[in-house]
Amino acid sequence: TDLGIMVVANNAGPGILVQGVRGDSLAVGQILTGDVIVAINSVPPGNATSPGRQLADRMAQDGRIRLLVKRGMATTSVVLRKR
């Protein structure tokens, strides 16, 4: 995505699986490989649109996105803003 996050649908359950984060990304240090994004702006990701497109569209609309991220057994909120 334009956010520098490489994502795919999570075959192990609901959400979007993070496969990698570019070093120059807005998400570096906040989103990690293996994280599962379970909500984008409080809405669970859908299946109709590609995972990367869902993230990019929300960022384009709002200039920021709030992600609910599951990391192991913990869940945390991450806000990313355009630079």
mmCIF file of N, CA and C in Angstrom:
data_model
loop_
_atom_site.group_PDB
_atom_site.id
_atom_site.type_symbol
_atom_site.label_atom_id
_atom_site.label_comp_id
_atom_site.label_asym_id
_atom_site.label_seq_id
_atom_site.Cartn_x
_atom_site.Cartn_y
_atom_site.Cartn_z
ATOM 1 N N THR A 1 0.835 -1.193 0.000
ATOM 2 C CA THR A 1 0.000 0.000 0.000
ATOM 3 C C THR A 1 0.875 1.250 0.000
ATOM 4 N N ASP A 2 0.256 2.404 -0.205
ATOM 5 C CA ASP A 2 0.974 3.677 -0.115
ATOM 6 C C ASP A 2 1.466 3.928 1.300
ATOM 7 N N LEU A 3 0.904 3.207 2.250
ATOM 8 C CA LEU A 3 1.312 3.350 3.645
ATOM 9 C C LEU A 3 2.622 2.625 3.922
ATOM 10 N N GLY A 4 3.073 1.821 2.959
ATOM 11 C CA GLY A 4 4.305 1.067 3.153
ATOM 12 C C GLY A 4 4.094 -0.207 3.949
ATOM 13 N N ILE A 5 2.862 -0.679 3.968
ATOM 14 C CA ILE A 5 2.528 -1.915 4.680
ATOM 15 C C ILE A 5 2.142 -2.953 3.628
ATOM 16 N N MET A 6 2.804 -4.106 3.642
ATOM 17 C CA MET A 6 2.456 -5.185 2.729
ATOM 18 C C MET A 6 1.477 -6.110 3.461
ATOM 19 N N VAL A 7 0.274 -6.259 2.881
ATOM 20 C CA VAL A 7 -0.799 -6.989 3.554
ATOM 21 C C VAL A 7 -1.467 -7.990 2.622
ATOM 22 N N VAL A 8 -2.091 -8.992 3.241
ATOM 23 C CA VAL A 8 -2.900 -9.991 2.541
ATOM 24 C C VAL A 8 -4.080 -10.334 3.436
ATOM 25 N N ALA A 9 -5.072 -10.985 2.846
ATOM 26 C CA ALA A 9 -6.184 -11.485 3.652
ATOM 27 C C ALA A 9 -5.633 -12.498 4.645
ATOM 28 N N ASN A 10 -6.192 -12.522 5.837
ATOM 29 C CA ASN A 10 -5.745 -13.440 6.881
ATOM 30 C C ASN A 10 -6.488 -14.771 6.733
ATOM 31 N N ASN A 11 -5.817 -15.780 6.215
ATOM 32 C CA ASN A 11 -6.454 -17.081 6.011
ATOM 33 C C ASN A 11 -6.730 -17.810 7.318
ATOM 34 N N ALA A 12 -6.103 -17.379 8.419
ATOM 35 C CA ALA A 12 -6.277 -18.042 9.709
ATOM 36 C C ALA A 12 -7.475 -17.499 10.491
ATOM 37 N N GLY A 13 -8.150 -16.476 9.948
ATOM 38 C CA GLY A 13 -9.282 -15.893 10.653
ATOM 39 C C GLY A 13 -9.593 -14.518 10.126
ATOM 40 N N PRO A 14 -10.415 -13.757 10.844
ATOM 41 C CA PRO A 14 -10.790 -12.426 10.370
ATOM 42 C C PRO A 14 -9.619 -11.446 10.426
ATOM 43 N N GLY A 15 -9.681 -10.448 9.550
ATOM 44 C CA GLY A 15 -8.671 -9.406 9.575
ATOM 45 C C GLY A 15 -7.733 -9.448 8.388
ATOM 46 N N ILE A 16 -6.773 -8.537 8.422
ATOM 47 C CA ILE A 16 -5.763 -8.386 7.379
ATOM 48 C C ILE A 16 -4.399 -8.680 7.996
ATOM 49 N N LEU A 17 -3.661 -9.602 7.393
ATOM 50 C CA LEU A 17 -2.355 -10.016 7.896
ATOM 51 C C LEU A 17 -1.256 -9.115 7.324
ATOM 52 N N VAL A 18 -0.422 -8.579 8.201
ATOM 53 C CA VAL A 18 0.704 -7.742 7.780
ATOM 54 C C VAL A 18 1.881 -8.660 7.439
ATOM 55 N N GLN A 19 2.340 -8.582 6.185
ATOM 56 C CA GLN A 19 3.473 -9.395 5.743
ATOM 57 C C GLN A 19 4.793 -8.654 5.836
ATOM 58 N N GLY A 20 4.731 -7.334 5.922
ATOM 59 C CA GLY A 20 5.965 -6.558 6.019
ATOM 60 C C GLY A 20 5.663 -5.075 6.108
ATOM 61 N N VAL A 21 6.666 -4.318 6.559
ATOM 62 C CA VAL A 21 6.550 -2.862 6.677
ATOM 63 C C VAL A 21 7.841 -2.250 6.121
ATOM 64 N N ARG A 22 7.704 -1.353 5.141
ATOM 65 C CA ARG A 22 8.879 -0.679 4.577
ATOM 66 C C ARG A 22 9.522 0.218 5.620
ATOM 67 N N GLY A 23 10.819 0.385 5.516
ATOM 68 C CA GLY A 23 11.570 1.200 6.465
ATOM 69 C C GLY A 23 11.211 2.670 6.460
ATOM 70 N N ASP A 24 10.649 3.177 5.342
ATOM 71 C CA ASP A 24 10.269 4.588 5.254
ATOM 72 C C ASP A 24 8.761 4.789 5.437
ATOM 73 N N SER A 25 8.104 3.778 5.953
ATOM 74 C CA SER A 25 6.653 3.772 6.096
ATOM 75 C C SER A 25 6.164 4.632 7.255
ATOM 76 N N LEU A 26 4.931 5.135 7.137
ATOM 77 C CA LEU A 26 4.264 5.807 8.254
ATOM 78 C C LEU A 26 4.089 4.855 9.431
ATOM 79 N N ALA A 27 4.049 3.573 9.136
ATOM 80 C CA ALA A 27 3.746 2.569 10.153
ATOM 81 C C ALA A 27 4.979 1.979 10.839
ATOM 82 N N VAL A 28 6.174 2.318 10.376
ATOM 83 C CA VAL A 28 7.376 1.719 10.939
ATOM 84 C C VAL A 28 7.433 1.975 12.449
ATOM 85 N N GLY A 29 7.692 0.929 13.195
ATOM 86 C CA GLY A 29 7.752 1.021 14.646
ATOM 87 C C GLY A 29 6.400 0.891 15.330
ATOM 88 N N GLN A 30 5.331 0.967 14.554
ATOM 89 C CA GLN A 30 3.987 0.852 15.123
ATOM 90 C C GLN A 30 3.274 -0.427 14.687
ATOM 91 N N ILE A 31 3.505 -0.814 13.448
ATOM 92 C CA ILE A 31 2.931 -2.037 12.891
ATOM 93 C C ILE A 31 4.084 -2.985 12.613
ATOM 94 N N LEU A 32 3.906 -4.252 12.974
ATOM 95 C CA LEU A 32 4.967 -5.246 12.800
ATOM 96 C C LEU A 32 4.517 -6.371 11.881
ATOM 97 N N THR A 33 5.476 -6.986 11.209
ATOM 98 C CA THR A 33 5.187 -8.181 10.429
ATOM 99 C C THR A 33 4.527 -9.208 11.342
ATOM 100 N N GLY A 34 3.437 -9.796 10.875
ATOM 101 C CA GLY A 34 2.706 -10.792 11.657
ATOM 102 C C GLY A 34 1.510 -10.214 12.404
ATOM 103 N N ASP A 35 1.433 -8.881 12.505
ATOM 104 C CA ASP A 35 0.254 -8.251 13.111
ATOM 105 C C ASP A 35 -0.973 -8.563 12.263
ATOM 106 N N VAL A 36 -2.132 -8.550 12.907
ATOM 107 C CA VAL A 36 -3.391 -8.720 12.189
ATOM 108 C C VAL A 36 -4.235 -7.472 12.440
ATOM 109 N N ILE A 37 -4.591 -6.790 11.377
ATOM 110 C CA ILE A 37 -5.452 -5.605 11.466
ATOM 111 C C ILE A 37 -6.889 -6.097 11.504
ATOM 112 N N VAL A 38 -7.565 -5.874 12.636
ATOM 113 C CA VAL A 38 -8.920 -6.397 12.811
ATOM 114 C C VAL A 38 -9.991 -5.319 12.622
ATOM 115 N N ALA A 39 -9.597 -4.043 12.559
ATOM 116 C CA ALA A 39 -10.544 -2.971 12.264
ATOM 117 C C ALA A 39 -9.806 -1.775 11.677
ATOM 118 N N ILE A 40 -10.473 -1.103 10.743
ATOM 119 C CA ILE A 40 -9.981 0.121 10.131
ATOM 120 C C ILE A 40 -11.014 1.197 10.430
ATOM 121 N N ASN A 41 -10.633 2.204 11.213
ATOM 122 C CA ASN A 41 -11.580 3.245 11.639
ATOM 123 C C ASN A 41 -12.834 2.619 12.254
ATOM 124 N N SER A 42 -12.616 1.651 13.126
ATOM 125 C CA SER A 42 -13.666 0.969 13.892
ATOM 126 C C SER A 42 -14.544 0.035 13.068
ATOM 127 N N VAL A 43 -14.187 -0.214 11.813
ATOM 128 C CA VAL A 43 -14.969 -1.101 10.952
ATOM 129 C C VAL A 43 -14.119 -2.317 10.579
ATOM 130 N N PRO A 44 -14.631 -3.537 10.810
ATOM 131 C CA PRO A 44 -13.868 -4.719 10.396
ATOM 132 C C PRO A 44 -13.638 -4.703 8.882
ATOM 133 N N PRO A 45 -12.460 -5.130 8.436
ATOM 134 C CA PRO A 45 -12.195 -5.170 6.992
ATOM 135 C C PRO A 45 -13.145 -6.139 6.311
ATOM 136 N N GLY A 46 -13.522 -5.804 5.085
ATOM 137 C CA GLY A 46 -14.426 -6.665 4.322
ATOM 138 C C GLY A 46 -13.668 -7.540 3.346
ATOM 139 N N ASN A 47 -14.416 -8.344 2.622
ATOM 140 C CA ASN A 47 -13.820 -9.261 1.644
ATOM 141 C C ASN A 47 -13.981 -8.775 0.216
ATOM 142 N N ALA A 48 -14.820 -7.752 -0.014
ATOM 143 C CA ALA A 48 -15.130 -7.306 -1.369
ATOM 144 C C ALA A 48 -13.964 -6.567 -2.021
ATOM 145 N N THR A 49 -13.142 -5.899 -1.227
ATOM 146 C CA THR A 49 -12.031 -5.101 -1.746
ATOM 147 C C THR A 49 -10.722 -5.675 -1.218
ATOM 148 N N SER A 50 -9.647 -5.568 -2.003
ATOM 149 C CA SER A 50 -8.356 -6.098 -1.562
ATOM 150 C C SER A 50 -7.925 -5.418 -0.266
ATOM 151 N N PRO A 51 -7.197 -6.142 0.590
ATOM 152 C CA PRO A 51 -6.762 -5.575 1.867
ATOM 153 C C PRO A 51 -5.976 -4.271 1.716
ATOM 154 N N GLY A 52 -5.058 -4.224 0.785
ATOM 155 C CA GLY A 52 -4.264 -3.022 0.580
ATOM 156 C C GLY A 52 -5.110 -1.847 0.115
ATOM 157 N N ARG A 53 -6.076 -2.119 -0.737
ATOM 158 C CA ARG A 53 -6.970 -1.070 -1.249
ATOM 159 C C ARG A 53 -7.820 -0.495 -0.119
ATOM 160 N N GLN A 54 -8.283 -1.356 0.796
ATOM 161 C CA GLN A 54 -9.087 -0.886 1.923
ATOM 162 C C GLN A 54 -8.303 0.123 2.762
ATOM 163 N N LEU A 55 -7.056 -0.181 3.050
ATOM 164 C CA LEU A 55 -6.213 0.726 3.837
ATOM 165 C C LEU A 55 -5.947 2.024 3.078
ATOM 166 N N ALA A 56 -5.581 1.919 1.819
ATOM 167 C CA ALA A 56 -5.252 3.097 1.012
ATOM 168 C C ALA A 56 -6.472 3.997 0.835
ATOM 169 N N ASP A 57 -7.652 3.406 0.591
ATOM 170 C CA ASP A 57 -8.867 4.195 0.395
ATOM 171 C C ASP A 57 -9.222 4.980 1.650
ATOM 172 N N ARG A 58 -9.121 4.349 2.805
ATOM 173 C CA ARG A 58 -9.433 5.040 4.064
ATOM 174 C C ARG A 58 -8.460 6.188 4.322
ATOM 175 N N MET A 59 -7.187 5.973 4.036
ATOM 176 C CA MET A 59 -6.199 7.024 4.244
ATOM 177 C C MET A 59 -6.473 8.185 3.288
ATOM 178 N N ALA A 60 -6.813 7.882 2.039
ATOM 179 C CA ALA A 60 -7.094 8.925 1.056
ATOM 180 C C ALA A 60 -8.326 9.737 1.453
ATOM 181 N N GLN A 61 -9.331 9.079 2.000
ATOM 182 C CA GLN A 61 -10.568 9.759 2.397
ATOM 183 C C GLN A 61 -10.359 10.681 3.592
ATOM 184 N N ASP A 62 -9.675 10.189 4.610
ATOM 185 C CA ASP A 62 -9.630 10.875 5.900
ATOM 186 C C ASP A 62 -8.290 11.541 6.230
ATOM 187 N N GLY A 63 -7.223 11.185 5.517
ATOM 188 C CA GLY A 63 -5.907 11.726 5.847
ATOM 189 C C GLY A 63 -5.276 11.063 7.061
ATOM 190 N N ARG A 64 -6.011 10.162 7.656
ATOM 191 C CA ARG A 64 -5.511 9.370 8.792
ATOM 192 C C ARG A 64 -6.356 8.112 8.897
ATOM 193 N N ILE A 65 -5.797 7.106 9.507
ATOM 194 C CA ILE A 65 -6.563 5.897 9.800
ATOM 195 C C ILE A 65 -6.230 5.420 11.204
ATOM 196 N N ARG A 66 -7.228 4.868 11.848
ATOM 197 C CA ARG A 66 -7.038 4.237 13.157
ATOM 198 C C ARG A 66 -7.210 2.740 12.951
ATOM 199 N N LEU A 67 -6.176 2.017 13.290
ATOM 200 C CA LEU A 67 -6.180 0.572 13.110
ATOM 201 C C LEU A 67 -6.261 -0.124 14.465
ATOM 202 N N LEU A 68 -7.098 -1.126 14.558
ATOM 203 C CA LEU A 68 -7.108 -2.001 15.719
ATOM 204 C C LEU A 68 -6.280 -3.208 15.323
ATOM 205 N N VAL A 69 -5.183 -3.417 16.030
ATOM 206 C CA VAL A 69 -4.175 -4.401 15.636
ATOM 207 C C VAL A 69 -4.048 -5.476 16.700
ATOM 208 N N LYS A 70 -4.129 -6.720 16.263
ATOM 209 C CA LYS A 70 -3.913 -7.854 17.160
ATOM 210 C C LYS A 70 -2.485 -8.342 16.973
ATOM 211 N N ARG A 71 -1.763 -8.405 18.075
ATOM 212 C CA ARG A 71 -0.370 -8.852 18.068
ATOM 213 C C ARG A 71 -0.257 -9.926 19.135
ATOM 214 N N GLY A 72 -0.215 -11.193 18.706
ATOM 215 C CA GLY A 72 -0.243 -12.287 19.675
ATOM 216 C C GLY A 72 -1.575 -12.270 20.406
ATOM 217 N N MET A 73 -1.547 -12.237 21.721
ATOM 218 C CA MET A 73 -2.768 -12.212 22.521
ATOM 219 C C MET A 73 -3.236 -10.787 22.821
ATOM 220 N N ALA A 74 -2.420 -9.791 22.511
ATOM 221 C CA ALA A 74 -2.751 -8.394 22.825
ATOM 222 C C ALA A 74 -3.393 -7.710 21.620
ATOM 223 N N THR A 75 -4.225 -6.719 21.911
ATOM 224 C CA THR A 75 -4.827 -5.883 20.876
ATOM 225 C C THR A 75 -4.549 -4.428 21.230
ATOM 226 N N THR A 76 -4.143 -3.657 20.235
ATOM 227 C CA THR A 76 -3.803 -2.258 20.465
ATOM 228 C C THR A 76 -4.337 -1.383 19.334
ATOM 229 N N SER A 77 -4.479 -0.114 19.590
ATOM 230 C CA SER A 77 -4.933 0.840 18.593
ATOM 231 C C SER A 77 -3.729 1.644 18.082
ATOM 232 N N VAL A 78 -3.657 1.812 16.768
ATOM 233 C CA VAL A 78 -2.574 2.564 16.130
ATOM 234 C C VAL A 78 -3.198 3.595 15.205
ATOM 235 N N VAL A 79 -2.767 4.847 15.310
ATOM 236 C CA VAL A 79 -3.239 5.908 14.415
ATOM 237 C C VAL A 79 -2.091 6.305 13.499
ATOM 238 N N LEU A 80 -2.379 6.285 12.193
ATOM 239 C CA LEU A 80 -1.401 6.699 11.186
ATOM 240 C C LEU A 80 -1.938 7.934 10.486
ATOM 241 N N ARG A 81 -1.113 8.965 10.339
ATOM 242 C CA ARG A 81 -1.491 10.218 9.693
ATOM 243 C C ARG A 81 -0.578 10.484 8.503
ATOM 244 N N LYS A 82 -1.153 11.082 7.467
ATOM 245 C CA LYS A 82 -0.336 11.483 6.311
ATOM 246 C C LYS A 82 0.700 12.491 6.765
ATOM 247 N N ARG A 83 1.851 12.431 6.167
ATOM 248 C CA ARG A 83 2.928 13.381 6.482
ATOM 249 C C ARG A 83 2.716 14.685 5.775
#
